[in-house]
mmCIF file of C-alpha atoms in Angstrom:
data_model
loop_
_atom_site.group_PDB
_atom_site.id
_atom_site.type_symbol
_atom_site.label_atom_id
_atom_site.label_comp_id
_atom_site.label_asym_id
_atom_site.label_seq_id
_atom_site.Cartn_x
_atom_site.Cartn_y
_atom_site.Cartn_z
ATOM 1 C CA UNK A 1 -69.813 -8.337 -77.105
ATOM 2 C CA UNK A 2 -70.405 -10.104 -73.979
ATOM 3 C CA UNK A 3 -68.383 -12.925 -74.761
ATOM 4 C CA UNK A 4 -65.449 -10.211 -75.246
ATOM 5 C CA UNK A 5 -65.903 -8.805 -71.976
ATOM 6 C CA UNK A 6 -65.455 -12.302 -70.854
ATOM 7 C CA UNK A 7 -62.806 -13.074 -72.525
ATOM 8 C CA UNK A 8 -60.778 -9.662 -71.431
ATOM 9 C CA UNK A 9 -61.732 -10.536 -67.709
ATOM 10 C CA UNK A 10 -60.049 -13.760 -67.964
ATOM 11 C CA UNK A 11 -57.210 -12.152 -69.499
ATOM 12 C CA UNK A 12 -56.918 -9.916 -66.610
ATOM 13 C CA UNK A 13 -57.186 -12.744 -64.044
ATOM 14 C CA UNK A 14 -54.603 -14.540 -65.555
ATOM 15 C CA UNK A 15 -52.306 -11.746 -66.016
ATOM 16 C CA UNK A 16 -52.947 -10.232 -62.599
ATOM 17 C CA UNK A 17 -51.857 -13.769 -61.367
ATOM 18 C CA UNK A 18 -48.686 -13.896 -63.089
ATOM 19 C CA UNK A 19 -48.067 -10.707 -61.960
ATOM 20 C CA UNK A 20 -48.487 -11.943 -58.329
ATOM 21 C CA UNK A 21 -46.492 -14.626 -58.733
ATOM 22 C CA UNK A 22 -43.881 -12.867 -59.905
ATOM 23 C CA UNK A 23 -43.692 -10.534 -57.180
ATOM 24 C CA UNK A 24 -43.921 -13.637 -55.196
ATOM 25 C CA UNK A 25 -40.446 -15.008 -56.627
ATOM 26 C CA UNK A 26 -38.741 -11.651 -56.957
ATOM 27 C CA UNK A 27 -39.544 -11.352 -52.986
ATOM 28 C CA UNK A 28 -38.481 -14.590 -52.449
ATOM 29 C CA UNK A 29 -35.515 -14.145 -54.219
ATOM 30 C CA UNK A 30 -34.798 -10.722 -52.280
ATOM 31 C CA UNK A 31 -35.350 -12.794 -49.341
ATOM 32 C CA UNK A 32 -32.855 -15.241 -49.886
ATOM 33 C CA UNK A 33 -30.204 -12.828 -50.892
ATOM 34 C CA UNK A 34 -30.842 -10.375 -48.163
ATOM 35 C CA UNK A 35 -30.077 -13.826 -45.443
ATOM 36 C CA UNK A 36 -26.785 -14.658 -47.225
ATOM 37 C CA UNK A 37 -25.619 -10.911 -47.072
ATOM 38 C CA UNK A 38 -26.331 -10.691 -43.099
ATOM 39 C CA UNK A 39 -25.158 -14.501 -42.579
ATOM 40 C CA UNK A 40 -21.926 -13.545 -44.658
ATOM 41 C CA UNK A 41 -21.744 -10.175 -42.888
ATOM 42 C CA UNK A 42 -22.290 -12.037 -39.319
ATOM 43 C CA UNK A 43 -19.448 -14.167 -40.140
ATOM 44 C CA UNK A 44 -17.173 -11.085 -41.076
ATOM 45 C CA UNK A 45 -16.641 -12.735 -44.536
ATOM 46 C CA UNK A 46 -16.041 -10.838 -47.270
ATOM 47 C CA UNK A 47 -17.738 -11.487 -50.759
ATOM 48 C CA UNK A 48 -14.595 -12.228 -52.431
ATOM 49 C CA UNK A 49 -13.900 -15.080 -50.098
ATOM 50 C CA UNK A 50 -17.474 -16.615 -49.964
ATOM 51 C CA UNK A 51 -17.872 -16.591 -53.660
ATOM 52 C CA UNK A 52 -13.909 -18.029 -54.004
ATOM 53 C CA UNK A 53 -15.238 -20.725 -51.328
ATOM 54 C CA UNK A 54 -18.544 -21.418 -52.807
ATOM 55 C CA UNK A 55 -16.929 -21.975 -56.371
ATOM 56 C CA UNK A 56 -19.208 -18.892 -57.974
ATOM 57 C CA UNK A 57 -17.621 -15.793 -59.399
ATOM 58 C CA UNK A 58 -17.657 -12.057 -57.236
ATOM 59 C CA UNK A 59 -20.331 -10.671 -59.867
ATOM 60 C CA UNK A 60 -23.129 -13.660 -59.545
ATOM 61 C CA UNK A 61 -23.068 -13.555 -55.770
ATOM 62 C CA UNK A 62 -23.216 -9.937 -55.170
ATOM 63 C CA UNK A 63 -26.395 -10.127 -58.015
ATOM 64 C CA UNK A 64 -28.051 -13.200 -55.763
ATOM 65 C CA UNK A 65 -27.119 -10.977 -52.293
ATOM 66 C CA UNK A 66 -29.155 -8.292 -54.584
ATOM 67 C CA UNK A 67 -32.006 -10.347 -55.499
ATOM 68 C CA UNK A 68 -31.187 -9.913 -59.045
ATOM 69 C CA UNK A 69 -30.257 -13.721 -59.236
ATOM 70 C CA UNK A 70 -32.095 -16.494 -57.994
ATOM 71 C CA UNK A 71 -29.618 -19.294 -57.184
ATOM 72 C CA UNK A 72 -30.104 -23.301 -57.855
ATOM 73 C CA UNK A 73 -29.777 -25.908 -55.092
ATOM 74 C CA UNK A 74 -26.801 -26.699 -55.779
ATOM 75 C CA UNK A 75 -25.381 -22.716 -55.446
ATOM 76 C CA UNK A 76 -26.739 -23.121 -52.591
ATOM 77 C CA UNK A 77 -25.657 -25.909 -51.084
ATOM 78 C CA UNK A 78 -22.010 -24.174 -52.181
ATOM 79 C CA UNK A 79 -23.067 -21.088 -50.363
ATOM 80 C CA UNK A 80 -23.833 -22.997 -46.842
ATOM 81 C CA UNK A 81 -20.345 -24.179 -46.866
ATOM 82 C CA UNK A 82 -18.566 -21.258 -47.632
ATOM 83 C CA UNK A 83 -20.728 -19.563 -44.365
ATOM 84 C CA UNK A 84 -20.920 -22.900 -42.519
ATOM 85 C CA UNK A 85 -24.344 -23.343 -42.175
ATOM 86 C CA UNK A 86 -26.810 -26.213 -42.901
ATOM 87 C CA UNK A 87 -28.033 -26.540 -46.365
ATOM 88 C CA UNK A 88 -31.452 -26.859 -44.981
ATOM 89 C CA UNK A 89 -31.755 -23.285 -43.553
ATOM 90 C CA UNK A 90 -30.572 -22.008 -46.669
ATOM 91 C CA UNK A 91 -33.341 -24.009 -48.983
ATOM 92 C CA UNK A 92 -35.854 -22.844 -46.127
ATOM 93 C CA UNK A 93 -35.514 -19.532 -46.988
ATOM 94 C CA UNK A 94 -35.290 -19.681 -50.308
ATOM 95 C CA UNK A 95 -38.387 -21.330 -50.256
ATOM 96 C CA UNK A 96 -37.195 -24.867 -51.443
ATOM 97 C CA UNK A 97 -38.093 -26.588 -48.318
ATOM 98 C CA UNK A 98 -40.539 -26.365 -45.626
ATOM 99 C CA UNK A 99 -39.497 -25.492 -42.033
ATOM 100 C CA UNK A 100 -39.231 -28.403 -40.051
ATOM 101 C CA UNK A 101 -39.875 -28.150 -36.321
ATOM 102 C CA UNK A 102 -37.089 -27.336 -34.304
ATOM 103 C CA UNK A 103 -36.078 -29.068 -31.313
ATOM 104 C CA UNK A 104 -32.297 -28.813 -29.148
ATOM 105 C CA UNK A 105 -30.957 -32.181 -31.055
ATOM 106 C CA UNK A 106 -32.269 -30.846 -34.457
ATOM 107 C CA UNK A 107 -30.286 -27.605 -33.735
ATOM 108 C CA UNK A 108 -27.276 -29.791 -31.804
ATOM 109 C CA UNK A 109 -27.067 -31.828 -35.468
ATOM 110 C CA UNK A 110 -27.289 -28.421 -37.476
ATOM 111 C CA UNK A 111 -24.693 -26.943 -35.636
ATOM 112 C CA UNK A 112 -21.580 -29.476 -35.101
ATOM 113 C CA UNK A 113 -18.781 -28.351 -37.686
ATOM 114 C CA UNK A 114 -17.010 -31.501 -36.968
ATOM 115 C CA UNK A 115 -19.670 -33.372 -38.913
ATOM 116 C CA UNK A 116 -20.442 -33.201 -42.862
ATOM 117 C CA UNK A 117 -23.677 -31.886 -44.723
ATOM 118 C CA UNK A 118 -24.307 -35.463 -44.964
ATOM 119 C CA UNK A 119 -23.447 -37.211 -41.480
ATOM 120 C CA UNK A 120 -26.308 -34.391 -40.333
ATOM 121 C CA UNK A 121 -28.812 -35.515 -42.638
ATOM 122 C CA UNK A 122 -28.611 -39.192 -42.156
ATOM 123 C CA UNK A 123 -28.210 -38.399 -38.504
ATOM 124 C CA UNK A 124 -31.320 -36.399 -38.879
ATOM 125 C CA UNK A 125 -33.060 -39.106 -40.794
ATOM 126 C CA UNK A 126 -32.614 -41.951 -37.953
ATOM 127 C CA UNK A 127 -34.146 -39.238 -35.048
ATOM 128 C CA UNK A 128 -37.019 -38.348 -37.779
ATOM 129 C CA UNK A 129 -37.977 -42.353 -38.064
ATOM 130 C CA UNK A 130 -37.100 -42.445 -34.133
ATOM 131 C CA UNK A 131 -39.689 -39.642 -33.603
ATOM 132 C CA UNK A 132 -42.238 -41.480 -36.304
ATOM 133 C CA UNK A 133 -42.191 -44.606 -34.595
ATOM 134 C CA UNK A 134 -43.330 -43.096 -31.238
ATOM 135 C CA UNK A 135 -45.932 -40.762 -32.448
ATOM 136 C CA UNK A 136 -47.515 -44.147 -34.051
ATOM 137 C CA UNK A 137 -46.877 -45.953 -30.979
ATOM 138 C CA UNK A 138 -45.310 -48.431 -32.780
ATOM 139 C CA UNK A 139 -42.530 -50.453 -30.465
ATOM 140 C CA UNK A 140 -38.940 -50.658 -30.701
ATOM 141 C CA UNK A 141 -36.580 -53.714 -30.791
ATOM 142 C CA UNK A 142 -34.722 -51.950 -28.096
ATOM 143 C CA UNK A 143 -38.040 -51.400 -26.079
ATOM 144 C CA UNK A 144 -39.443 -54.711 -26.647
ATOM 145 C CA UNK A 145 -36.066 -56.440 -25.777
ATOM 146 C CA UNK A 146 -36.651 -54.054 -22.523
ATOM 147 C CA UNK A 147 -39.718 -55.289 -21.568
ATOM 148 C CA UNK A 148 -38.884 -58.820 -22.012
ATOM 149 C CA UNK A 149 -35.819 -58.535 -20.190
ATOM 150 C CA UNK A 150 -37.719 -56.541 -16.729
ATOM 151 C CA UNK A 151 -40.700 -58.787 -17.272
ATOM 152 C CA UNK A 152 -38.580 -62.314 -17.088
ATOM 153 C CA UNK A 153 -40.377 -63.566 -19.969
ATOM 154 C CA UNK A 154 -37.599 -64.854 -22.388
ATOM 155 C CA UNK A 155 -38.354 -66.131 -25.867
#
């Protein structure tokens, strides 16, 4: 008998933590549809045209806006072009990414329109290894050719 008791708490654990994580992703996925609807509302675009510019059909975006829908990456990456946004902020909040710390050239990158998804992420990249390579203190060409140069020695 005891070893039934046992058995039908584990149960319970298990299913109370699916249940959690359900309500986890269906808030997530509210989340996420809730941004796109004020983003698409903010840019005084109707659904018609984001879903026509995003390449999904009127019925699939208005169930992701909805939370009835949980969109891929990809959808994603379709839907921060149609509202000219980064990718990024859009697989922040739907949980696919972590935030990254936000500085004036991360948001300078994230907002130039005359760029491409991909010109900001390699962009990105460079000032990311930039950034690395001074928290470990480790030098630059450029600076070493800088101190070589003020110092006179020449090698």
């Amino acid at each position: 008998m005891a070893s039934e008791e046992k058995e039908g708490d584990d149960t319970t654990v298990v299913s109370a933590a699916g249940d959690l994580a359900a309500r986890v992703v269906s808030t997530a996925t509210q989340d996420i549809g809730s941004f796109i609807r004020a983003q698409r509302e903010s840019a005084q675009v109707s659904l018609r045209q984001l879903a026509l510019s995003a390449g999904v059909s009127n019925p699939y975006l208005s169930q992701i806006e909805r939370g009835l829908r949980k969109p891929s990456a990809e959808v994603l990456s379709q839907i921060a072009k149609g509202l000219r946004v980064s990718s990024e902020v859009l697989y922040v909040q739907a949980g696919l990414l972590e935030e990254r710390p936000h500085s004036p050239i991360i948001d300078a990158v994230h907002g130039d329109d005359s760029i491409t998804e991909r010109q900001k992420q390699v962009l990105l990249e460079i000032y990311y290894s930039f950034r690395r390579e001074n928290e470990t203190g480790t030098p630059t060409l450029r600076s070493e050719i800088n101190h070589e140069t003020t110092s006179g020695v020449h090698t």
